[in-house]
PDB file of C-alpha atoms in Angstrom:
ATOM      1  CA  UNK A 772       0.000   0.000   0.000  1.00 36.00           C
ATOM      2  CA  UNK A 773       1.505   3.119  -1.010  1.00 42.00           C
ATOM      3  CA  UNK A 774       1.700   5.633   1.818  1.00 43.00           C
ATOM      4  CA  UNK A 775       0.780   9.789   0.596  1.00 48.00           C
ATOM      5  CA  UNK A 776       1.341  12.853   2.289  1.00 50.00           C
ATOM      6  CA  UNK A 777       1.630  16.509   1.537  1.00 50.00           C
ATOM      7  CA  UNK A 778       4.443  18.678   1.370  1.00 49.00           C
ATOM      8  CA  UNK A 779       4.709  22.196   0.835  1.00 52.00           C
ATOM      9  CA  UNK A 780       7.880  23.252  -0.712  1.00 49.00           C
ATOM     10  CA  UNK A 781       8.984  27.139  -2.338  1.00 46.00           C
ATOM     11  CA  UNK A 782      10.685  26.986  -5.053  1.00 44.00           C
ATOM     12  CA  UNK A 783      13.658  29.515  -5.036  1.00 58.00           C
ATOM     13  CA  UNK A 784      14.816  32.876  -7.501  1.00 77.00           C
ATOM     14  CA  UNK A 785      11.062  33.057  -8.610  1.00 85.00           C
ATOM     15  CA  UNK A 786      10.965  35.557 -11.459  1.00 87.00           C
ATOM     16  CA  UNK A 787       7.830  38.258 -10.601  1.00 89.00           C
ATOM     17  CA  UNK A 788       4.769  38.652 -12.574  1.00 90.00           C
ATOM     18  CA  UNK A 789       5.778  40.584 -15.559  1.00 91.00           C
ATOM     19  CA  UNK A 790       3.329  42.372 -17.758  1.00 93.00           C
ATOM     20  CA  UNK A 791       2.933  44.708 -20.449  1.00 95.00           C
ATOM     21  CA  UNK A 792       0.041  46.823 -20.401  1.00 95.00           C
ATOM     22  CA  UNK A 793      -2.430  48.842 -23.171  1.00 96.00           C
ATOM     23  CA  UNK A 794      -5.505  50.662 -23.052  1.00 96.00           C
ATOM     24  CA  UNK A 795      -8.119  53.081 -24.262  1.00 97.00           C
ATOM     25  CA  UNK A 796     -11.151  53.791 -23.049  1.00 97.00           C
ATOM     26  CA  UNK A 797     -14.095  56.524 -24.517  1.00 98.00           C
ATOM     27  CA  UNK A 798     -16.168  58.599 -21.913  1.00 97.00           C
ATOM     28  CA  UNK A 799     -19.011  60.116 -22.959  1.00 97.00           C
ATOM     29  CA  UNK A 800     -21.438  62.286 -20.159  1.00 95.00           C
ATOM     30  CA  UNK A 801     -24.349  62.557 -21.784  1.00 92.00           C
ATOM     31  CA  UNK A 802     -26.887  63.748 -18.922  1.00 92.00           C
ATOM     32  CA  UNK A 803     -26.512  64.936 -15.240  1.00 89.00           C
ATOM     33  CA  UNK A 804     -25.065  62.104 -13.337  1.00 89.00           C
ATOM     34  CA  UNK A 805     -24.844  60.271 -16.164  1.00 94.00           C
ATOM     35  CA  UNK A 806     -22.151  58.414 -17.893  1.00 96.00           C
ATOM     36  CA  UNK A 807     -21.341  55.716 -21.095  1.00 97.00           C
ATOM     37  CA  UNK A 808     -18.287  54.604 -22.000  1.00 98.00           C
ATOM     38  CA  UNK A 809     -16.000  51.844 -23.120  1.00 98.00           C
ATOM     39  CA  UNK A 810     -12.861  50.619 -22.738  1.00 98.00           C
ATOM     40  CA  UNK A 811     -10.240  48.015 -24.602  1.00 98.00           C
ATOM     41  CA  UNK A 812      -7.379  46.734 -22.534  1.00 97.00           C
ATOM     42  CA  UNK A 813      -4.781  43.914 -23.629  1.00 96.00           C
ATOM     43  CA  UNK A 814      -1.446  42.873 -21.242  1.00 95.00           C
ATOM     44  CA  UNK A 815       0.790  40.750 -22.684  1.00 95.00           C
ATOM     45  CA  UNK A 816       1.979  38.724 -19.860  1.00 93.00           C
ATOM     46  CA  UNK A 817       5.529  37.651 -20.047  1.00 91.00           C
ATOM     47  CA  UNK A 818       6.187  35.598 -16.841  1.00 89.00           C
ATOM     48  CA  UNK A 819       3.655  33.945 -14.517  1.00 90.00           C
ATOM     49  CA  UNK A 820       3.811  32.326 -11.597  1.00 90.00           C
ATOM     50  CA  UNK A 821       2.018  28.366 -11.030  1.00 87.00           C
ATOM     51  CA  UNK A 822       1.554  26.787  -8.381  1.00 82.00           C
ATOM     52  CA  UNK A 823       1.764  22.731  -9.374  1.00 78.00           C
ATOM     53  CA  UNK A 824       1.195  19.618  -7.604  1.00 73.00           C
ATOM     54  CA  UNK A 825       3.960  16.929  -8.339  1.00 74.00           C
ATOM     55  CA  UNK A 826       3.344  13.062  -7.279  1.00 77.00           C
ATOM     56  CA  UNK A 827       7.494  11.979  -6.151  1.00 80.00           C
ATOM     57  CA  UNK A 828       9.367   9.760  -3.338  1.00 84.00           C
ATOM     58  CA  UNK A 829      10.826  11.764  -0.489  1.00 83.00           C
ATOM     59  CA  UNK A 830      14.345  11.122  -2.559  1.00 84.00           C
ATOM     60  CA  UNK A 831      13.415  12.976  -5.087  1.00 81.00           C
ATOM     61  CA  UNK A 832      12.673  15.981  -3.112  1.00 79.00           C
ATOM     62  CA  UNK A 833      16.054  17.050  -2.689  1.00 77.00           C
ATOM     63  CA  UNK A 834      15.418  17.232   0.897  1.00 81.00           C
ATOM     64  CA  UNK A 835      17.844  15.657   3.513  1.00 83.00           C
ATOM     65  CA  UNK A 836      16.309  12.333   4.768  1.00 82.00           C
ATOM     66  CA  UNK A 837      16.939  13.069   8.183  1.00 82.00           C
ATOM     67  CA  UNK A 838      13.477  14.552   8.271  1.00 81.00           C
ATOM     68  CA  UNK A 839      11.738  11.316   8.042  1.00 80.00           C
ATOM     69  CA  UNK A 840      13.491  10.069  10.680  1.00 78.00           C
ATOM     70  CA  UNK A 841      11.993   7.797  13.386  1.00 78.00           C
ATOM     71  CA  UNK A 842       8.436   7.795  10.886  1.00 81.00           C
ATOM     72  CA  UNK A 843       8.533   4.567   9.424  1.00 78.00           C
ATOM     73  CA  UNK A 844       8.716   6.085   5.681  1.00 82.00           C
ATOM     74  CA  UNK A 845      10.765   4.312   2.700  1.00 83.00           C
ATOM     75  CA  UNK A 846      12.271   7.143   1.017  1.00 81.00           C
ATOM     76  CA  UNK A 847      12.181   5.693  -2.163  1.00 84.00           C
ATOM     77  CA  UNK A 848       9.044   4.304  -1.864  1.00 84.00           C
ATOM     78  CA  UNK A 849       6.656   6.527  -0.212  1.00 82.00           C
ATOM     79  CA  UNK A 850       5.038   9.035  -2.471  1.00 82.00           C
ATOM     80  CA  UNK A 851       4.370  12.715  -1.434  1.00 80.00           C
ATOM     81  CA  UNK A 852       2.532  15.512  -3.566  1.00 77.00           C
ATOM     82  CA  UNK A 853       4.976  18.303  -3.606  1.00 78.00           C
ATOM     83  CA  UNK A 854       3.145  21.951  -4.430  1.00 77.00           C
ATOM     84  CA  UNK A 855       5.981  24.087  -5.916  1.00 79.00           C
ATOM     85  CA  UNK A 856       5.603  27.567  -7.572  1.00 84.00           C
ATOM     86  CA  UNK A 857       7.358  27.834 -10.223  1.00 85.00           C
ATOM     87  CA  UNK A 858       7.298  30.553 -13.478  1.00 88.00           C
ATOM     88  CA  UNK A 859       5.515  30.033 -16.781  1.00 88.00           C
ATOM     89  CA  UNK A 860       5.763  31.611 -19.967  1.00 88.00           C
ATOM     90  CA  UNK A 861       2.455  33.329 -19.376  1.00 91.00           C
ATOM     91  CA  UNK A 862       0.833  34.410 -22.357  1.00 94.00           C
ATOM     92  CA  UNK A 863      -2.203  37.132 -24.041  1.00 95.00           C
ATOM     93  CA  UNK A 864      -4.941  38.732 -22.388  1.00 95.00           C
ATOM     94  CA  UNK A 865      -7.640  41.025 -23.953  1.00 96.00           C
ATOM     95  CA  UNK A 866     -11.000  42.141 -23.463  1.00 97.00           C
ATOM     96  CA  UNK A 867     -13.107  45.085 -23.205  1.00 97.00           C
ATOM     97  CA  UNK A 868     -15.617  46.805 -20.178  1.00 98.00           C
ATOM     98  CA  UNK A 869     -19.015  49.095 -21.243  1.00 98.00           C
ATOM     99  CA  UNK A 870     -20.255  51.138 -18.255  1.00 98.00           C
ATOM    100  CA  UNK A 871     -23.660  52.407 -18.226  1.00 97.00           C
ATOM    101  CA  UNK A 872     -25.092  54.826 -15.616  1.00 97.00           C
ATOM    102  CA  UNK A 873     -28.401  56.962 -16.197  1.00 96.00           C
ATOM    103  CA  UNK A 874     -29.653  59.358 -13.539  1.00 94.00           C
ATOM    104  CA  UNK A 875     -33.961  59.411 -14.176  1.00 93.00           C
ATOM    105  CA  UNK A 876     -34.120  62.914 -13.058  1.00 91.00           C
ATOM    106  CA  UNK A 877     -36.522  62.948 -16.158  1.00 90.00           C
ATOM    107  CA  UNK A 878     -39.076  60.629 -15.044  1.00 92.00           C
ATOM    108  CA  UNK A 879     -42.758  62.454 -13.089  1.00 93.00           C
ATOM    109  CA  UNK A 880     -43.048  62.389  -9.335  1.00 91.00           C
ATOM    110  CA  UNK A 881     -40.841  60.411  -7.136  1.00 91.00           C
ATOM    111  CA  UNK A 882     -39.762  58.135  -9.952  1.00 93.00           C
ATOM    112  CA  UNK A 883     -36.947  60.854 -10.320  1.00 93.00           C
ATOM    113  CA  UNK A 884     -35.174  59.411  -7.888  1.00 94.00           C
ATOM    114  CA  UNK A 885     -34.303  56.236  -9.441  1.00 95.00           C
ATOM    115  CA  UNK A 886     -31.486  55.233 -11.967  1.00 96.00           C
ATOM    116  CA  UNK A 887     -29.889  52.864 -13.192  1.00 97.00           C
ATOM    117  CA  UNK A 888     -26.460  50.978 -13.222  1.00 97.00           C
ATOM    118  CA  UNK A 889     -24.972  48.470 -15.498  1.00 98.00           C
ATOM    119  CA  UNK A 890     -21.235  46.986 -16.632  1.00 97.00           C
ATOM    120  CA  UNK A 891     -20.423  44.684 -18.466  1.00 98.00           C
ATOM    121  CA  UNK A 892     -16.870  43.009 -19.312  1.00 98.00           C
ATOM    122  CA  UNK A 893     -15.499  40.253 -22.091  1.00 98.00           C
ATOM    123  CA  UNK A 894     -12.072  39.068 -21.380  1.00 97.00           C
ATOM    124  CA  UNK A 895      -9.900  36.196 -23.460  1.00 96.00           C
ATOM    125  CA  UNK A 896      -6.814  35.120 -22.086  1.00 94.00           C
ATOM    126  CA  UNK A 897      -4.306  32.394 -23.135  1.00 93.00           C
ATOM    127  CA  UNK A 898      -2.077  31.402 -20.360  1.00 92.00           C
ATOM    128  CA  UNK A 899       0.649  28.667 -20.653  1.00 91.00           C
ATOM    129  CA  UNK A 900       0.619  25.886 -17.608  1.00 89.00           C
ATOM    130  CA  UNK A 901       3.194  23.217 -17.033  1.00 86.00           C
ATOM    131  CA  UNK A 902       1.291  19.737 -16.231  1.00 81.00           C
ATOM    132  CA  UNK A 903       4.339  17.903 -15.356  1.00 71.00           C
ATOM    133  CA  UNK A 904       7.885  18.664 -14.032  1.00 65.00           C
ATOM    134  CA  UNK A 905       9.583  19.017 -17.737  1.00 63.00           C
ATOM    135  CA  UNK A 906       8.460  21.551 -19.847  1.00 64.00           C
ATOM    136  CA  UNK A 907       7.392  19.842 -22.781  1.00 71.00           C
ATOM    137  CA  UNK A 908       4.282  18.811 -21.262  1.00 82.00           C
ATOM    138  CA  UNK A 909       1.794  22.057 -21.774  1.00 85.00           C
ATOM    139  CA  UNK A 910      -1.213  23.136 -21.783  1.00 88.00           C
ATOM    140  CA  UNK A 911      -3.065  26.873 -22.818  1.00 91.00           C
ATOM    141  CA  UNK A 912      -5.986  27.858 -20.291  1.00 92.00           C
ATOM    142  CA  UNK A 913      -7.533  30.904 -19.188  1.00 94.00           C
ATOM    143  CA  UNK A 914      -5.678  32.457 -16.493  1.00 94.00           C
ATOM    144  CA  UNK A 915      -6.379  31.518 -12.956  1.00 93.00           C
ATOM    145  CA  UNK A 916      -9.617  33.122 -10.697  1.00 93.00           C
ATOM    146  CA  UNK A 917     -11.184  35.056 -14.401  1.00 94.00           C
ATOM    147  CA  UNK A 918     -14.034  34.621 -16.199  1.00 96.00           C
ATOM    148  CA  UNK A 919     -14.962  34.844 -19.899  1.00 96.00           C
ATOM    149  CA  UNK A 920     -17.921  37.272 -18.820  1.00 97.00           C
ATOM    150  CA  UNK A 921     -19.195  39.557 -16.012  1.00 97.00           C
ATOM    151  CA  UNK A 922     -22.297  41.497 -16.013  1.00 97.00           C
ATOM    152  CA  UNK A 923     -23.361  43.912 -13.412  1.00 97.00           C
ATOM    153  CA  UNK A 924     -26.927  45.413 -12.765  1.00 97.00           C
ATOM    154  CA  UNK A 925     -28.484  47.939 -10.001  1.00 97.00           C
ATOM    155  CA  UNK A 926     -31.452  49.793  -9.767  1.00 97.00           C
ATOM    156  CA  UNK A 927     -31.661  52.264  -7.204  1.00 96.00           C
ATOM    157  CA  UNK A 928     -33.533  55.223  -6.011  1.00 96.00           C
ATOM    158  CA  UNK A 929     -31.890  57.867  -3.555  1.00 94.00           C
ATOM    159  CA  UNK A 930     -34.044  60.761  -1.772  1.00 92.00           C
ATOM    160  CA  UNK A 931     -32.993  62.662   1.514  1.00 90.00           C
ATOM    161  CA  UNK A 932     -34.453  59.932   3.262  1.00 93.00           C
ATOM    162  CA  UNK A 933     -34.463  56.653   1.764  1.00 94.00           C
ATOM    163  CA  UNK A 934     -31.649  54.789  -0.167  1.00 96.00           C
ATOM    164  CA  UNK A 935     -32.629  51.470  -2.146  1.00 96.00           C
ATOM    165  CA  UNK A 936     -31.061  49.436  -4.561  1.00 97.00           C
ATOM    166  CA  UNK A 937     -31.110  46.297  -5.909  1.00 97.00           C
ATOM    167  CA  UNK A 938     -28.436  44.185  -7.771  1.00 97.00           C
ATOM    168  CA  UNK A 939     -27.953  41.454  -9.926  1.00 97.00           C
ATOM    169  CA  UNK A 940     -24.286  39.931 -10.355  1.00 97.00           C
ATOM    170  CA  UNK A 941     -23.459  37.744 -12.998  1.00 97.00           C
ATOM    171  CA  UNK A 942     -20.387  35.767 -13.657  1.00 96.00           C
ATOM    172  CA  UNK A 943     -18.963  33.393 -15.740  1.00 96.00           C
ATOM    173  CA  UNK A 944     -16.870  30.126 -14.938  1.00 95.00           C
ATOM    174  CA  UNK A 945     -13.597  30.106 -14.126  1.00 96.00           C
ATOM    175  CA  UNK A 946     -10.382  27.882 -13.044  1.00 93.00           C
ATOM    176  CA  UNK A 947      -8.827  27.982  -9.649  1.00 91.00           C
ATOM    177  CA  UNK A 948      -6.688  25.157  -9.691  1.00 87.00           C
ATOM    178  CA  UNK A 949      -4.572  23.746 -13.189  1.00 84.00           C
ATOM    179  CA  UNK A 950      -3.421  21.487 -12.656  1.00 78.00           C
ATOM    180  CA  UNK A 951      -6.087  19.736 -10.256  1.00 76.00           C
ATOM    181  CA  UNK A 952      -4.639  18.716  -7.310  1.00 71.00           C
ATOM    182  CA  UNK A 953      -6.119  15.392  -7.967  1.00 70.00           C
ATOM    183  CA  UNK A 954      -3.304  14.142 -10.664  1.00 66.00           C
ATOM    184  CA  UNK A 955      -6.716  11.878 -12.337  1.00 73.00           C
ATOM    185  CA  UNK A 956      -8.121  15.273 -13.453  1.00 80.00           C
ATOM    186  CA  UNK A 957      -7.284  18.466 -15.367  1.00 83.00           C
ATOM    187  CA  UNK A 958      -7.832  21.144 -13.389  1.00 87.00           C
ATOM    188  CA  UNK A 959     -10.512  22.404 -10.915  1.00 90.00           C
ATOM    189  CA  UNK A 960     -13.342  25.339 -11.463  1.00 93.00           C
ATOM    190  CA  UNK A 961     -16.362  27.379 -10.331  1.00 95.00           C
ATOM    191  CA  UNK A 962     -19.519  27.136 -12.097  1.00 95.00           C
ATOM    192  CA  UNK A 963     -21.190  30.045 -13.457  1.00 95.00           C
ATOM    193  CA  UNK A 964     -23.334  32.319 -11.472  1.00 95.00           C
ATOM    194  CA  UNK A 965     -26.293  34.887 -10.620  1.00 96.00           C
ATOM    195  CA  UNK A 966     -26.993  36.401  -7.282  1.00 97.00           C
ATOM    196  CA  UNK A 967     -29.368  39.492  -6.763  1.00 97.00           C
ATOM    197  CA  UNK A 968     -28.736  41.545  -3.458  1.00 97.00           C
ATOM    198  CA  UNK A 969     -30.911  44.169  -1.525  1.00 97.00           C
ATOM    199  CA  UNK A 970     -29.659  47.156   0.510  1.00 97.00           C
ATOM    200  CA  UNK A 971     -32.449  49.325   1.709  1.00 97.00           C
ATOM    201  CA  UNK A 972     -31.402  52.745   4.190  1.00 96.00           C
ATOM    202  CA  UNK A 973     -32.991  55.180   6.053  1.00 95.00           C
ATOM    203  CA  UNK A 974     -32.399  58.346   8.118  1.00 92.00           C
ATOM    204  CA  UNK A 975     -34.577  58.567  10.333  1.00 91.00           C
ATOM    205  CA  UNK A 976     -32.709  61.600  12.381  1.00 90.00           C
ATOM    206  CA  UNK A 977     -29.145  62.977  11.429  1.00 87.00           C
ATOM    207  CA  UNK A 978     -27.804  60.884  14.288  1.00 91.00           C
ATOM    208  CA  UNK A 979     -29.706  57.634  13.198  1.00 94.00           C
ATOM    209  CA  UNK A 980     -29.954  55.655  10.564  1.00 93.00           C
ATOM    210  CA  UNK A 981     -32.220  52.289   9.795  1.00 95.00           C
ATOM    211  CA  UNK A 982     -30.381  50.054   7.299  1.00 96.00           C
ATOM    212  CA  UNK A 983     -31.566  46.331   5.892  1.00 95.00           C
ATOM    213  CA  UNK A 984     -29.303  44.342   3.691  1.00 96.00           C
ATOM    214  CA  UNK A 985     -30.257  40.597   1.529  1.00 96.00           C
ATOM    215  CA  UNK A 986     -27.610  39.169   0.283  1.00 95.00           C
ATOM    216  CA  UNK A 987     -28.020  36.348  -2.413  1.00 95.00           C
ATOM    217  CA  UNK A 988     -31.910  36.449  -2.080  1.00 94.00           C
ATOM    218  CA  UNK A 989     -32.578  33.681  -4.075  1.00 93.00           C
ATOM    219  CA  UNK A 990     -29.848  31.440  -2.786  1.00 92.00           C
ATOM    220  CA  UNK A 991     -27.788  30.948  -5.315  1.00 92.00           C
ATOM    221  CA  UNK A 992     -25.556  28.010  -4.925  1.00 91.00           C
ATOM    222  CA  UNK A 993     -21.951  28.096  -4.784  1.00 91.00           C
ATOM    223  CA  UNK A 994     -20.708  24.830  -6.884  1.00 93.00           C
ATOM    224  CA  UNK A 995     -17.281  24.054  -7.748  1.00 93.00           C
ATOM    225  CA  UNK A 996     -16.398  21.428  -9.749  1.00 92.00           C
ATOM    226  CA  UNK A 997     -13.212  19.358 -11.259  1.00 90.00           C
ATOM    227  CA  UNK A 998     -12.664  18.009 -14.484  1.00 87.00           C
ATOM    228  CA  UNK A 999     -13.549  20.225 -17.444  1.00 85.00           C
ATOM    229  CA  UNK A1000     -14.878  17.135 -19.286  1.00 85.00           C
ATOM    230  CA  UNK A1001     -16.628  14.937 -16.696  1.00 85.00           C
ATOM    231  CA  UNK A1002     -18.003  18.506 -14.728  1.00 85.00           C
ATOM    232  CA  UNK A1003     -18.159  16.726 -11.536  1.00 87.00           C
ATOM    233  CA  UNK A1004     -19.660  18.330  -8.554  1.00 88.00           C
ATOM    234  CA  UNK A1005     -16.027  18.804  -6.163  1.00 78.00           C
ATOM    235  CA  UNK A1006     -16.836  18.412  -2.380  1.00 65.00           C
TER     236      UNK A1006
END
């Protein structure tokens, strides 16, 4: 029976996250607290930093066998995941961000109090991850913790008294772990998402103020999953 354990190792003269950066962006103010613009950005990523999981004996660590000593542990037997940082080639990332935010000042009664807000943001990324120790054995992903898409909704309304809004958040999958720290699968993930939160205010004097906040009214699962071809619920 082969025997596992964990060990955490930093690997040394790490090269920093290096990045090249471009953007534009277009403002236009079209109306009293009022704004829509747009904006391209693209970074061309030049080094970036992995964290990987590698299966090896204790021998093969490098590290002096004196700390196994007195735990019963073959050496060159036992197996131990290693998680080691190490530097990647990195890679492209571009995308672009519309803002839209309307003031109703317009509208009859007290419906001038309300506007609206709204964002929403494409990015495409193509970052290069080791799956093994050489570096022959690649792969291209998205890079780690962002997704594809990313949309952004409030309505609010906003008087000397009250202050209501309500927001939806949407956001695509994404990868937090490539690769997997299971060695059987590819890499590990978040499903996609849609929560709605309330935040409701209100002054009652200038010293005191009432305030009520929902978070994730409709409770919105968190799932995570692993494997991007199997899509297997990860506990």
């Amino acid at each position: 029976k082969t025997l596992r354990a964990k060990l955490k190792a930093v690997a040394p003269q790490l090269e920093p996250i290096r990045a090249t950066p471009y953007d534009a962006a277009i403002e236009w103010y079209f109306a009293p607290n009022s704004l829509l613009s747009a904006a391209y950005f693209r970074k061309d990523i030049q080094s970036y930093i992995q964290n990987q999981a590698l299966q090896m004996t204790f021998a093969q660590t490098g590290l002096p066998l004196s700390l196994l000593a007195n735990s019963g542990l073959d050496p060159n037997v036992s197996i131990f995941t290693v998680n080691q940082a190490r530097n990647t080639p990195g890679g492209p990332l571009e995308g672009f961000e519309i803002n839209y935010q309307h003031s109703l000042s317009f509208l009859p009664g007290f419906l001038r109090n309300m506007g609206v807000l709204a964002n929403y943001t494409h990015v495409k990324s193509t970052i290069t991850y080791f799956l093994a120790a050489n570096a022959s054995n690649t792969t291209d992903r998205d890079l780690l913790g962002l997704s594809r898409d990313a949309f952004n909704g409030t309505l609010y309304y906003e008087d000397s008294k009250l202050s209501a809004r309500i927001s939806g958040s949407y956001r695509g999958p994404y990868i937090i772990a490539l690769p997997a720290n299971n060695p059987l699968q590819d890499l590990e993930g978040v499903d996609k998402s849609l929560i709605f939160d309330l935040s409701v205010s209100y002054q009652l004097t200038d010293q005191i103020k009432l305030s009520f906040e929902g978070l994730n009214l409709f409770d919105r699962p968190y799932r995570q999953y692993i494997d991007s071809d199997r899509d297997s619920t990860f506990v």
